[in-house]
Short mmCIF file of the C-alpha atoms (twelve columns), coordinates in Angstrom:
data_MODEL
# 
_entry.id   MODEL 
# 
loop_
_atom_site.group_PDB 
_atom_site.id 
_atom_site.type_symbol 
_atom_site.label_atom_id 
_atom_site.label_alt_id 
_atom_site.label_comp_id 
_atom_site.label_asym_id 
_atom_site.label_seq_id 
_atom_site.Cartn_x 
_atom_site.Cartn_y 
_atom_site.Cartn_z 
_atom_site.pdbx_PDB_model_num 
ATOM 1   C CA . UNK A 1   -29.734 -81.377 197.306 1 
ATOM 2   C CA . UNK A 2   -28.134 -82.268 193.991 1 
ATOM 3   C CA . UNK A 3   -24.784 -80.823 192.872 1 
ATOM 4   C CA . UNK A 4   -26.245 -80.067 189.419 1 
ATOM 5   C CA . UNK A 5   -29.022 -78.008 191.003 1 
ATOM 6   C CA . UNK A 6   -26.494 -76.047 193.072 1 
ATOM 7   C CA . UNK A 7   -24.443 -75.409 189.925 1 
ATOM 8   C CA . UNK A 8   -27.580 -74.127 188.211 1 
ATOM 9   C CA . UNK A 9   -28.155 -71.805 191.180 1 
ATOM 10  C CA . UNK A 10  -24.608 -70.434 190.895 1 
ATOM 11  C CA . UNK A 11  -25.059 -70.035 187.141 1 
ATOM 12  C CA . UNK A 12  -28.132 -67.893 187.869 1 
ATOM 13  C CA . UNK A 13  -26.115 -65.784 190.330 1 
ATOM 14  C CA . UNK A 14  -23.285 -65.393 187.808 1 
ATOM 15  C CA . UNK A 15  -25.464 -64.461 184.830 1 
ATOM 16  C CA . UNK A 16  -28.461 -62.879 186.582 1 
ATOM 17  C CA . UNK A 17  -30.769 -64.778 184.270 1 
ATOM 18  C CA . UNK A 18  -32.519 -68.155 184.330 1 
ATOM 19  C CA . UNK A 19  -32.300 -68.168 180.517 1 
ATOM 20  C CA . UNK A 20  -28.514 -67.732 180.410 1 
ATOM 21  C CA . UNK A 21  -28.062 -70.051 183.384 1 
ATOM 22  C CA . UNK A 22  -29.959 -72.751 181.470 1 
ATOM 23  C CA . UNK A 23  -27.627 -72.340 178.484 1 
ATOM 24  C CA . UNK A 24  -24.556 -72.639 180.672 1 
ATOM 25  C CA . UNK A 25  -25.668 -75.815 182.434 1 
ATOM 26  C CA . UNK A 26  -26.960 -77.274 179.153 1 
ATOM 27  C CA . UNK A 27  -30.560 -77.636 180.297 1 
ATOM 28  C CA . UNK A 28  -33.871 -76.136 179.268 1 
ATOM 29  C CA . UNK A 29  -35.162 -73.087 181.083 1 
ATOM 30  C CA . UNK A 30  -38.057 -75.124 182.498 1 
ATOM 31  C CA . UNK A 31  -35.631 -77.793 183.774 1 
ATOM 32  C CA . UNK A 32  -33.602 -75.172 185.653 1 
ATOM 33  C CA . UNK A 33  -36.803 -73.680 187.088 1 
ATOM 34  C CA . UNK A 34  -37.759 -77.153 188.307 1 
ATOM 35  C CA . UNK A 35  -34.334 -77.547 189.906 1 
ATOM 36  C CA . UNK A 36  -34.841 -74.281 191.796 1 
ATOM 37  C CA . UNK A 37  -38.300 -75.374 192.978 1 
ATOM 38  C CA . UNK A 38  -36.830 -78.696 194.132 1 
ATOM 39  C CA . UNK A 39  -34.176 -76.844 196.130 1 
ATOM 40  C CA . UNK A 40  -36.898 -74.778 197.786 1 
ATOM 41  C CA . UNK A 41  -38.845 -77.949 198.599 1 
ATOM 42  C CA . UNK A 42  -35.762 -79.676 200.023 1 
ATOM 43  C CA . UNK A 43  -34.969 -76.715 202.264 1 
ATOM 44  C CA . UNK A 44  -38.506 -75.598 203.033 1 
ATOM 45  C CA . UNK A 45  -37.415 -72.034 202.244 1 
ATOM 46  C CA . UNK A 46  -38.208 -69.439 199.568 1 
ATOM 47  C CA . UNK A 47  -34.991 -68.819 197.631 1 
ATOM 48  C CA . UNK A 48  -36.255 -66.246 195.130 1 
ATOM 49  C CA . UNK A 49  -38.263 -63.024 195.165 1 
ATOM 50  C CA . UNK A 50  -39.803 -60.964 192.375 1 
ATOM 51  C CA . UNK A 51  -38.498 -57.407 191.912 1 
ATOM 52  C CA . UNK A 52  -40.531 -55.947 189.077 1 
ATOM 53  C CA . UNK A 53  -39.814 -58.189 186.103 1 
ATOM 54  C CA . UNK A 54  -36.579 -59.438 187.616 1 
ATOM 55  C CA . UNK A 55  -36.057 -62.527 189.760 1 
ATOM 56  C CA . UNK A 56  -33.817 -61.885 192.775 1 
ATOM 57  C CA . UNK A 57  -32.377 -64.064 195.534 1 
ATOM 58  C CA . UNK A 58  -34.081 -63.947 198.927 1 
ATOM 59  C CA . UNK A 59  -32.111 -63.733 202.171 1 
ATOM 60  C CA . UNK A 60  -32.196 -67.533 202.415 1 
ATOM 61  C CA . UNK A 61  -31.117 -67.747 198.752 1 
ATOM 62  C CA . UNK A 62  -28.011 -65.679 199.465 1 
ATOM 63  C CA . UNK A 63  -27.215 -67.926 202.429 1 
ATOM 64  C CA . UNK A 64  -27.497 -71.029 200.273 1 
ATOM 65  C CA . UNK A 65  -25.177 -69.553 197.629 1 
ATOM 66  C CA . UNK A 66  -22.365 -69.296 200.178 1 
ATOM 67  C CA . UNK A 67  -22.740 -72.954 201.175 1 
ATOM 68  C CA . UNK A 68  -23.203 -74.030 197.548 1 
ATOM 69  C CA . UNK A 69  -19.852 -72.495 196.572 1 
ATOM 70  C CA . UNK A 70  -18.101 -74.445 199.332 1 
ATOM 71  C CA . UNK A 71  -19.809 -77.716 198.412 1 
ATOM 72  C CA . UNK A 72  -19.054 -77.343 194.714 1 
ATOM 73  C CA . UNK A 73  -15.434 -76.381 195.429 1 
ATOM 74  C CA . UNK A 74  -14.960 -79.640 197.388 1 
ATOM 75  C CA . UNK A 75  -16.816 -81.605 194.707 1 
ATOM 76  C CA . UNK A 76  -14.740 -80.088 191.885 1 
ATOM 77  C CA . UNK A 77  -11.490 -80.601 193.800 1 
ATOM 78  C CA . UNK A 78  -12.339 -84.274 194.204 1 
ATOM 79  C CA . UNK A 79  -13.075 -84.685 190.498 1 
ATOM 80  C CA . UNK A 80  -9.915  -82.807 189.520 1 
ATOM 81  C CA . UNK A 81  -7.768  -84.934 191.798 1 
ATOM 82  C CA . UNK A 82  -9.081  -88.101 190.163 1 
ATOM 83  C CA . UNK A 83  -9.008  -86.786 186.576 1 
ATOM 84  C CA . UNK A 84  -5.488  -85.367 186.865 1 
ATOM 85  C CA . UNK A 85  -4.056  -88.861 187.282 1 
ATOM 86  C CA . UNK A 86  -5.546  -90.173 184.059 1 
ATOM 87  C CA . UNK A 87  -5.839  -87.478 181.389 1 
ATOM 88  C CA . UNK A 88  -4.078  -84.297 180.345 1 
ATOM 89  C CA . UNK A 89  -6.165  -81.272 181.254 1 
ATOM 90  C CA . UNK A 90  -7.441  -79.079 178.420 1 
ATOM 91  C CA . UNK A 91  -8.448  -75.479 179.089 1 
ATOM 92  C CA . UNK A 92  -10.080 -73.313 176.419 1 
ATOM 93  C CA . UNK A 93  -9.527  -69.628 177.192 1 
ATOM 94  C CA . UNK A 94  -11.212 -66.698 175.452 1 
ATOM 95  C CA . UNK A 95  -9.711  -63.199 175.406 1 
ATOM 96  C CA . UNK A 96  -10.494 -60.045 173.412 1 
ATOM 97  C CA . UNK A 97  -7.640  -59.056 171.121 1 
ATOM 98  C CA . UNK A 98  -7.198  -55.703 172.891 1 
ATOM 99  C CA . UNK A 99  -6.147  -57.457 176.130 1 
ATOM 100 C CA . UNK A 100 -3.899  -60.049 174.462 1 
ATOM 101 C CA . UNK A 101 -0.647  -58.131 175.083 1 
ATOM 102 C CA . UNK A 102 -1.358  -56.952 178.623 1 
ATOM 103 C CA . UNK A 103 -3.911  -58.975 180.615 1 
ATOM 104 C CA . UNK A 104 -3.639  -62.348 178.875 1 
ATOM 105 C CA . UNK A 105 0.043   -63.179 179.647 1 
ATOM 106 C CA . UNK A 106 -0.533  -62.738 183.401 1 
ATOM 107 C CA . UNK A 107 -3.575  -65.015 183.360 1 
ATOM 108 C CA . UNK A 108 -1.706  -67.646 181.308 1 
ATOM 109 C CA . UNK A 109 1.196   -67.602 183.802 1 
ATOM 110 C CA . UNK A 110 -1.217  -68.316 186.659 1 
ATOM 111 C CA . UNK A 111 -3.015  -71.016 184.677 1 
ATOM 112 C CA . UNK A 112 0.249   -72.886 184.198 1 
ATOM 113 C CA . UNK A 113 1.074   -72.422 187.889 1 
ATOM 114 C CA . UNK A 114 -2.187  -74.145 188.825 1 
ATOM 115 C CA . UNK A 115 -2.088  -76.817 186.118 1 
ATOM 116 C CA . UNK A 116 1.518   -77.468 184.946 1 
ATOM 117 C CA . UNK A 117 0.623   -80.366 182.623 1 
ATOM 118 C CA . UNK A 118 -1.807  -78.549 180.409 1 
ATOM 119 C CA . UNK A 119 -3.269  -78.327 176.916 1 
ATOM 120 C CA . UNK A 120 -4.099  -74.596 176.780 1 
ATOM 121 C CA . UNK A 121 -6.090  -73.323 173.795 1 
ATOM 122 C CA . UNK A 122 -6.601  -69.553 173.395 1 
ATOM 123 C CA . UNK A 123 -9.217  -67.893 171.208 1 
ATOM 124 C CA . UNK A 124 -9.153  -64.128 170.602 1 
ATOM 125 C CA . UNK A 125 -12.801 -63.082 170.412 1 
ATOM 126 C CA . UNK A 126 -15.011 -60.103 171.336 1 
ATOM 127 C CA . UNK A 127 -16.447 -60.168 174.872 1 
ATOM 128 C CA . UNK A 128 -20.005 -60.897 173.705 1 
ATOM 129 C CA . UNK A 129 -18.841 -63.913 171.665 1 
ATOM 130 C CA . UNK A 130 -16.818 -65.195 174.627 1 
ATOM 131 C CA . UNK A 131 -19.974 -65.103 176.772 1 
ATOM 132 C CA . UNK A 132 -21.908 -67.008 174.101 1 
ATOM 133 C CA . UNK A 133 -19.203 -69.689 173.880 1 
ATOM 134 C CA . UNK A 134 -19.057 -69.987 177.671 1 
ATOM 135 C CA . UNK A 135 -22.840 -70.483 177.675 1 
ATOM 136 C CA . UNK A 136 -22.582 -73.178 174.988 1 
ATOM 137 C CA . UNK A 137 -19.651 -74.942 176.666 1 
ATOM 138 C CA . UNK A 138 -17.174 -74.141 173.859 1 
ATOM 139 C CA . UNK A 139 -14.946 -72.211 176.302 1 
ATOM 140 C CA . UNK A 140 -13.965 -72.912 179.895 1 
ATOM 141 C CA . UNK A 141 -12.842 -69.463 181.057 1 
ATOM 142 C CA . UNK A 142 -12.881 -65.980 179.566 1 
ATOM 143 C CA . UNK A 143 -11.382 -62.522 180.001 1 
ATOM 144 C CA . UNK A 144 -14.109 -59.994 179.169 1 
ATOM 145 C CA . UNK A 145 -15.130 -56.383 179.600 1 
ATOM 146 C CA . UNK A 146 -17.805 -56.436 182.291 1 
ATOM 147 C CA . UNK A 147 -21.295 -55.662 181.043 1 
ATOM 148 C CA . UNK A 148 -22.679 -52.261 181.966 1 
ATOM 149 C CA . UNK A 149 -24.462 -52.186 185.347 1 
ATOM 150 C CA . UNK A 150 -23.383 -55.772 186.097 1 
ATOM 151 C CA . UNK A 151 -21.386 -57.497 188.834 1 
ATOM 152 C CA . UNK A 152 -20.399 -60.486 186.716 1 
ATOM 153 C CA . UNK A 153 -17.121 -62.311 187.117 1 
ATOM 154 C CA . UNK A 154 -13.964 -61.703 189.145 1 
ATOM 155 C CA . UNK A 155 -12.642 -58.156 188.779 1 
ATOM 156 C CA . UNK A 156 -8.979  -58.211 187.699 1 
ATOM 157 C CA . UNK A 157 -8.394  -54.734 186.233 1 
ATOM 158 C CA . UNK A 158 -9.951  -51.361 185.509 1 
ATOM 159 C CA . UNK A 159 -9.171  -49.288 182.445 1 
ATOM 160 C CA . UNK A 160 -10.348 -46.196 180.603 1 
ATOM 161 C CA . UNK A 161 -10.978 -45.320 176.998 1 
ATOM 162 C CA . UNK A 162 -8.551  -42.976 175.241 1 
ATOM 163 C CA . UNK A 163 -8.300  -41.237 171.905 1 
ATOM 164 C CA . UNK A 164 -5.016  -41.966 170.123 1 
ATOM 165 C CA . UNK A 165 -3.062  -40.777 167.101 1 
ATOM 166 C CA . UNK A 166 0.375   -41.254 165.538 1 
ATOM 167 C CA . UNK A 167 1.639   -37.967 166.981 1 
ATOM 168 C CA . UNK A 168 -0.040  -35.744 164.397 1 
ATOM 169 C CA . UNK A 169 -2.568  -33.929 166.605 1 
ATOM 170 C CA . UNK A 170 -3.924  -32.052 163.574 1 
ATOM 171 C CA . UNK A 171 -5.826  -35.204 162.610 1 
ATOM 172 C CA . UNK A 172 -8.253  -34.513 165.467 1 
ATOM 173 C CA . UNK A 173 -9.118  -31.137 163.930 1 
ATOM 174 C CA . UNK A 174 -9.999  -32.425 160.468 1 
ATOM 175 C CA . UNK A 175 -13.534 -32.305 159.095 1 
ATOM 176 C CA . UNK A 176 -14.840 -34.886 158.673 1 
ATOM 177 C CA . UNK A 177 -12.935 -36.491 161.539 1 
ATOM 178 C CA . UNK A 178 -11.142 -39.673 160.310 1 
ATOM 179 C CA . UNK A 179 -11.895 -42.433 162.802 1 
ATOM 180 C CA . UNK A 180 -11.049 -46.098 163.369 1 
ATOM 181 C CA . UNK A 181 -12.727 -48.157 166.098 1 
ATOM 182 C CA . UNK A 182 -13.286 -51.679 167.302 1 
ATOM 183 C CA . UNK A 183 -16.471 -53.396 166.193 1 
ATOM 184 C CA . UNK A 184 -19.962 -52.284 167.188 1 
ATOM 185 C CA . UNK A 185 -20.211 -54.360 170.369 1 
ATOM 186 C CA . UNK A 186 -17.217 -52.458 171.837 1 
ATOM 187 C CA . UNK A 187 -18.038 -49.929 174.568 1 
ATOM 188 C CA . UNK A 188 -15.523 -47.446 173.119 1 
ATOM 189 C CA . UNK A 189 -17.021 -47.729 169.634 1 
ATOM 190 C CA . UNK A 190 -20.472 -46.946 170.994 1 
ATOM 191 C CA . UNK A 191 -19.257 -44.030 173.161 1 
ATOM 192 C CA . UNK A 192 -17.187 -42.507 170.357 1 
ATOM 193 C CA . UNK A 193 -19.924 -42.672 167.701 1 
ATOM 194 C CA . UNK A 194 -22.724 -41.567 170.026 1 
ATOM 195 C CA . UNK A 195 -20.574 -38.749 171.450 1 
ATOM 196 C CA . UNK A 196 -19.724 -37.395 167.999 1 
ATOM 197 C CA . UNK A 197 -23.385 -37.543 166.965 1 
ATOM 198 C CA . UNK A 198 -24.359 -35.576 170.085 1 
ATOM 199 C CA . UNK A 199 -21.754 -32.967 169.208 1 
ATOM 200 C CA . UNK A 200 -23.187 -32.864 165.662 1 
ATOM 201 C CA . UNK A 201 -19.624 -33.368 164.487 1 
ATOM 202 C CA . UNK A 202 -18.985 -34.828 161.075 1 
ATOM 203 C CA . UNK A 203 -16.778 -37.905 160.988 1 
ATOM 204 C CA . UNK A 204 -15.704 -40.584 158.545 1 
ATOM 205 C CA . UNK A 205 -15.389 -44.122 159.867 1 
ATOM 206 C CA . UNK A 206 -12.263 -45.339 158.075 1 
ATOM 207 C CA . UNK A 207 -12.650 -48.872 159.433 1 
ATOM 208 C CA . UNK A 208 -13.990 -51.086 162.195 1 
ATOM 209 C CA . UNK A 209 -11.801 -53.967 163.300 1 
ATOM 210 C CA . UNK A 210 -11.584 -56.624 165.996 1 
ATOM 211 C CA . UNK A 211 -7.779  -56.525 165.764 1 
ATOM 212 C CA . UNK A 212 -5.580  -54.218 167.831 1 
ATOM 213 C CA . UNK A 213 -2.730  -54.716 165.335 1 
ATOM 214 C CA . UNK A 214 -4.945  -53.568 162.466 1 
ATOM 215 C CA . UNK A 215 -6.054  -50.482 164.387 1 
ATOM 216 C CA . UNK A 216 -2.465  -49.646 165.330 1 
ATOM 217 C CA . UNK A 217 -1.382  -49.957 161.706 1 
ATOM 218 C CA . UNK A 218 -4.093  -47.607 160.451 1 
ATOM 219 C CA . UNK A 219 -3.450  -45.027 163.167 1 
ATOM 220 C CA . UNK A 220 0.338   -45.160 162.766 1 
ATOM 221 C CA . UNK A 221 -0.049  -44.592 159.030 1 
ATOM 222 C CA . UNK A 222 -1.935  -41.381 159.819 1 
ATOM 223 C CA . UNK A 223 -5.174  -42.564 158.229 1 
ATOM 224 C CA . UNK A 224 -7.255  -41.872 161.325 1 
ATOM 225 C CA . UNK A 225 -7.387  -41.344 165.063 1 
ATOM 226 C CA . UNK A 226 -8.565  -44.250 167.197 1 
ATOM 227 C CA . UNK A 227 -10.757 -44.912 170.240 1 
ATOM 228 C CA . UNK A 228 -9.476  -47.771 172.404 1 
ATOM 229 C CA . UNK A 229 -8.550  -48.900 175.900 1 
ATOM 230 C CA . UNK A 230 -5.530  -47.261 177.491 1 
ATOM 231 C CA . UNK A 231 -4.065  -50.745 178.001 1 
ATOM 232 C CA . UNK A 232 -4.163  -51.274 174.227 1 
ATOM 233 C CA . UNK A 233 -2.575  -48.041 173.022 1 
ATOM 234 C CA . UNK A 234 1.024   -49.297 173.053 1 
ATOM 235 C CA . UNK A 235 3.294   -46.641 171.538 1 
ATOM 236 C CA . UNK A 236 0.433   -44.607 170.076 1 
ATOM 237 C CA . UNK A 237 0.076   -41.036 171.346 1 
ATOM 238 C CA . UNK A 238 -2.860  -40.247 173.610 1 
ATOM 239 C CA . UNK A 239 -4.866  -37.243 172.443 1 
ATOM 240 C CA . UNK A 240 -5.798  -34.721 175.130 1 
ATOM 241 C CA . UNK A 241 -8.438  -32.848 173.189 1 
ATOM 242 C CA . UNK A 242 -11.395 -31.378 175.066 1 
ATOM 243 C CA . UNK A 243 -13.377 -31.219 171.820 1 
ATOM 244 C CA . UNK A 244 -13.477 -34.997 171.552 1 
ATOM 245 C CA . UNK A 245 -16.235 -36.854 173.453 1 
ATOM 246 C CA . UNK A 246 -15.366 -38.573 176.722 1 
ATOM 247 C CA . UNK A 247 -14.800 -42.324 176.577 1 
ATOM 248 C CA . UNK A 248 -15.954 -44.581 179.426 1 
ATOM 249 C CA . UNK A 249 -14.071 -46.450 182.111 1 
ATOM 250 C CA . UNK A 250 -14.360 -50.244 181.949 1 
ATOM 251 C CA . UNK A 251 -13.896 -53.181 184.292 1 
ATOM 252 C CA . UNK A 252 -12.090 -56.298 183.070 1 
ATOM 253 C CA . UNK A 253 -13.168 -59.580 184.646 1 
ATOM 254 C CA . UNK A 254 -12.534 -63.313 184.582 1 
ATOM 255 C CA . UNK A 255 -15.588 -65.520 184.079 1 
ATOM 256 C CA . UNK A 256 -15.934 -69.264 183.685 1 
ATOM 257 C CA . UNK A 257 -18.782 -71.416 182.460 1 
ATOM 258 C CA . UNK A 258 -21.161 -73.021 184.950 1 
ATOM 259 C CA . UNK A 259 -21.767 -76.259 183.090 1 
ATOM 260 C CA . UNK A 260 -22.227 -79.368 185.198 1 
ATOM 261 C CA . UNK A 261 -18.877 -80.684 183.939 1 
ATOM 262 C CA . UNK A 262 -16.977 -77.443 184.562 1 
ATOM 263 C CA . UNK A 263 -13.783 -78.147 186.513 1 
ATOM 264 C CA . UNK A 264 -12.695 -74.586 187.441 1 
ATOM 265 C CA . UNK A 265 -13.818 -73.814 190.978 1 
ATOM 266 C CA . UNK A 266 -14.383 -70.333 192.391 1 
ATOM 267 C CA . UNK A 267 -11.248 -70.739 194.486 1 
ATOM 268 C CA . UNK A 268 -9.198  -71.558 191.393 1 
ATOM 269 C CA . UNK A 269 -10.732 -68.622 189.518 1 
ATOM 270 C CA . UNK A 270 -9.636  -66.367 192.388 1 
ATOM 271 C CA . UNK A 271 -6.101  -67.777 192.094 1 
ATOM 272 C CA . UNK A 272 -6.052  -66.974 188.375 1 
ATOM 273 C CA . UNK A 273 -6.815  -63.349 189.245 1 
ATOM 274 C CA . UNK A 274 -4.136  -63.079 191.930 1 
ATOM 275 C CA . UNK A 275 -1.628  -61.562 189.489 1 
ATOM 276 C CA . UNK A 276 -3.518  -58.266 189.352 1 
# 
């Protein structure tokens, strides 16, 4: 069995998709499929089963994943031990802006505990862009909001969406309702807009922004109410208004890329999440 093939298998487990796995390990989809067939030939076992349109791991596939994680951890540890004596380690970390003041500092502290001599580069990006850059190898590790109905990544926190204002609760009674949200890929944006449409309630979208600071500024100025994560509200006032639509709960996870040259093992990823 080849290490690259085992990494492709773990990329499939992480992403749930041969297509995304292929992007992460920098191979074509057909090349990854061939790797999986080669693993089955080497073991003489069926590793995958069809479930409707989806490809799922068989019992033997799940068993192999456990061993593959151990093998890759030892392999990565060996590479890291050798590399650490010759070059300064660079880690490229992606984090949505709304977790930059709360989740990010704890992760950074643990990163520096694991790798004291470090070139750490942080990019504040939406979760969907972080996933794309992990797939392309532009990032090494990311803090993201877990995709709906997914088990991706290492769970580090749970949060809920809240409506916020600057203390003037009358804003929530205005027609049309003045509203500021994150951009369209945000779960709270979608829930807020869809919920107001279902209520047939008129609203005016004052702005969409990927910046927590921008949203805070607009809300504090009394231009609008906002829909955001509780972790992001800071000193804004949470609105308890039964006439506003419910906002969802979210899971925040750590994910890393599964490229063949990725140096962050599952064990190290678990250590990064130990602060939560």
